[in-house]
PDB file of C-alpha atoms in Angstrom:
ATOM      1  CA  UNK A   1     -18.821 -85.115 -38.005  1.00 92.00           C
ATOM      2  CA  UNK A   2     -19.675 -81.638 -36.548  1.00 95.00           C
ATOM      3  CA  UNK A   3     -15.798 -81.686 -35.549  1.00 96.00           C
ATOM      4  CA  UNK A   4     -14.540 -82.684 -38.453  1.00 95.00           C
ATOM      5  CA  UNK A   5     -16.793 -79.840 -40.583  1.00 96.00           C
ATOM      6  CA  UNK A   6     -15.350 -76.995 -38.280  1.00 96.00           C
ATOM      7  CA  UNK A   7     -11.640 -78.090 -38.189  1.00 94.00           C
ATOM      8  CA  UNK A   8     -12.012 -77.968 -42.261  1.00 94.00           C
ATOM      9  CA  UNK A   9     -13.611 -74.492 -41.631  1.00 93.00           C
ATOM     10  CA  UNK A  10     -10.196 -73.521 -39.122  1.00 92.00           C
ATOM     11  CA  UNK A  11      -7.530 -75.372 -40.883  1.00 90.00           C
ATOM     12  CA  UNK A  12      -8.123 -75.107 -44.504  1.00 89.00           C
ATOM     13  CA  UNK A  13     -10.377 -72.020 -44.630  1.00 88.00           C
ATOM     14  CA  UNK A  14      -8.575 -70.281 -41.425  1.00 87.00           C
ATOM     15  CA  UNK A  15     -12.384 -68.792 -40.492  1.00 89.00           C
ATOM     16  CA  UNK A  16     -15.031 -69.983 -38.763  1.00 93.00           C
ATOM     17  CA  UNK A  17     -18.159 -72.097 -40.218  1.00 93.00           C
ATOM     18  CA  UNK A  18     -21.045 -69.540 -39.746  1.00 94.00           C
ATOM     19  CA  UNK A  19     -24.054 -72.489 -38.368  1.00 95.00           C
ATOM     20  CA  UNK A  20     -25.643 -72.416 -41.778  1.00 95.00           C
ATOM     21  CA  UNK A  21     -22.271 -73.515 -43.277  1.00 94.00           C
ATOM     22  CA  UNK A  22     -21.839 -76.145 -41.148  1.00 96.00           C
ATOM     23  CA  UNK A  23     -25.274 -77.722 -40.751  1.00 96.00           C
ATOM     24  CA  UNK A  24     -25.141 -77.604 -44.732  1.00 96.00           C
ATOM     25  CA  UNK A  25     -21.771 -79.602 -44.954  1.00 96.00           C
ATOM     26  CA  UNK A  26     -23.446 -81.988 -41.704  1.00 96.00           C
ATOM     27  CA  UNK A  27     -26.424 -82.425 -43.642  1.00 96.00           C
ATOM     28  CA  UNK A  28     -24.276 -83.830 -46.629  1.00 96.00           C
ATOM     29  CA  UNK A  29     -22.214 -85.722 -44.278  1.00 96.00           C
ATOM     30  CA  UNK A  30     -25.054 -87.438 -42.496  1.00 96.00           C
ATOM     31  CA  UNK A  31     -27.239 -87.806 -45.536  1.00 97.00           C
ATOM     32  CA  UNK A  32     -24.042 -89.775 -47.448  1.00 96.00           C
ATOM     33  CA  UNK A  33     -24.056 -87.804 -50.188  1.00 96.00           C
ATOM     34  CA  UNK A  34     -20.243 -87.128 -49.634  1.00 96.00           C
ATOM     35  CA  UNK A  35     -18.037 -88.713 -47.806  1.00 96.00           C
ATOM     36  CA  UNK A  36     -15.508 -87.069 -45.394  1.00 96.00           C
ATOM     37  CA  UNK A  37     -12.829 -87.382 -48.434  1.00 95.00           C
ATOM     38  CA  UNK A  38     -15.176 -85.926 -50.766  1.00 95.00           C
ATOM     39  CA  UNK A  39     -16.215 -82.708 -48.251  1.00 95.00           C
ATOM     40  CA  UNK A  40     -12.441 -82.297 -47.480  1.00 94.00           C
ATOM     41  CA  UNK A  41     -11.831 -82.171 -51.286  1.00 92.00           C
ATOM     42  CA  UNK A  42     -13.934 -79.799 -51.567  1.00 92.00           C
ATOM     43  CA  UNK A  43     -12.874 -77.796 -49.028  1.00 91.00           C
ATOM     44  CA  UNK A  44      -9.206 -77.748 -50.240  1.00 87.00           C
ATOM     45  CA  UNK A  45     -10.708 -76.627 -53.847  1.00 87.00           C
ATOM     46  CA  UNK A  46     -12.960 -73.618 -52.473  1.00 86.00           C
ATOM     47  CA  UNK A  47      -9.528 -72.765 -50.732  1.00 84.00           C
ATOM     48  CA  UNK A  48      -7.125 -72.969 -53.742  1.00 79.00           C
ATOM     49  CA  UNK A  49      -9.473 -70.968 -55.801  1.00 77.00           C
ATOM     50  CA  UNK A  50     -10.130 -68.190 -53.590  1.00 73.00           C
ATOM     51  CA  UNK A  51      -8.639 -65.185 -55.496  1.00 59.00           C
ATOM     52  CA  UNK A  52      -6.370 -63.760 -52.865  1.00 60.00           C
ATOM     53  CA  UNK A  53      -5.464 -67.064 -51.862  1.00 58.00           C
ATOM     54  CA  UNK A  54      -5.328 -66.096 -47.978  1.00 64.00           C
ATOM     55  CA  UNK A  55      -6.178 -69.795 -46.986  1.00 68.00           C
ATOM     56  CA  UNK A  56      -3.627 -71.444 -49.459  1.00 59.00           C
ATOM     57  CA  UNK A  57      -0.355 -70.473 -47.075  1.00 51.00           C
ATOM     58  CA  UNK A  58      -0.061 -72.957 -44.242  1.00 46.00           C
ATOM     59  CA  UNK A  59      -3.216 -75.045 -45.009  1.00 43.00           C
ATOM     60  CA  UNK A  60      -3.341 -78.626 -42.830  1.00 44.00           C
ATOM     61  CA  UNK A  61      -4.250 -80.368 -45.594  1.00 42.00           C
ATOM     62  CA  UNK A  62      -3.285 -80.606 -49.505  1.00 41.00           C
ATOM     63  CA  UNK A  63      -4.754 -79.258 -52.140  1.00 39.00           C
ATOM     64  CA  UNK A  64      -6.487 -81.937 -54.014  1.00 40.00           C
ATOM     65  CA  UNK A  65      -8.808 -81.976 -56.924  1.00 40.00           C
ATOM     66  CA  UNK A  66     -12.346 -81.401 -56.197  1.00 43.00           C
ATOM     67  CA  UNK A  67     -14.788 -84.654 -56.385  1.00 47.00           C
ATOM     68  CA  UNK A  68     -17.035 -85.180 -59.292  1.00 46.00           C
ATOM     69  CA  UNK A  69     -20.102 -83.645 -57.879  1.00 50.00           C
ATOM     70  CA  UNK A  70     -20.425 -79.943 -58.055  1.00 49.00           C
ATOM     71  CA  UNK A  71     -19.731 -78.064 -54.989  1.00 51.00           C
ATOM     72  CA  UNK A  72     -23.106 -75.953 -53.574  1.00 55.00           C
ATOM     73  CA  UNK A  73     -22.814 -72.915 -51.403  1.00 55.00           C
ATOM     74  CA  UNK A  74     -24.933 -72.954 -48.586  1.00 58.00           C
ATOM     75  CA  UNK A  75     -28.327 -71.270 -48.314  1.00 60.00           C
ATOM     76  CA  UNK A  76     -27.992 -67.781 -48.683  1.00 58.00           C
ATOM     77  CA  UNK A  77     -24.639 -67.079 -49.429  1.00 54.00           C
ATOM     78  CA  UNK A  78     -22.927 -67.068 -52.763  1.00 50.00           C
ATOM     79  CA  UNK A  79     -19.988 -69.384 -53.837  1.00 49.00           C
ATOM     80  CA  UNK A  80     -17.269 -66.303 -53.242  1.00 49.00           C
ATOM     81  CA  UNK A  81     -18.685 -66.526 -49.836  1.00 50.00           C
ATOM     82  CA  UNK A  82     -18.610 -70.104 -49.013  1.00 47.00           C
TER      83      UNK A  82
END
């Protein structure tokens, strides 16, 4: 899972996962509240609604529409910064 979390971080986002961002995204992983579908959902919508759109060209994977649930920014940072 750990992986999977930073390759969404490097392929859709094109940063790296700061370790709060990823233990929050493991911790949804591992709890079940999302599945890997869901997380890379949401992934692909934090990327096609960034407002300079710097992840959008070249992203490994489409941009789909987000799952039901709300998506949280991690602990400390604000949904911009996610």
């Amino acid at each position: 899972d750990e992986y999977f979390v930073r390759s969404l971080y490097r392929n859709v986002l094109k940063r790296v996962g700061t370790a709060a961002e990823v233990q929050y995204w493991l911790g949804t992983l591992t709890s079940g509240q999302k599945t890997r579908a869901q997380v890379q959902a949401d992934f692909n919508y934090i990327c096609a609604n960034r407002l300079n759109g710097e992840c959008l060209a070249g992203a490994a994977a489409p941009v789909v529409s987000p799952s039901p649930q709300p998506v949280a920014a991690p602990a400390g940072l604000s949904a911009t910064q996610a």
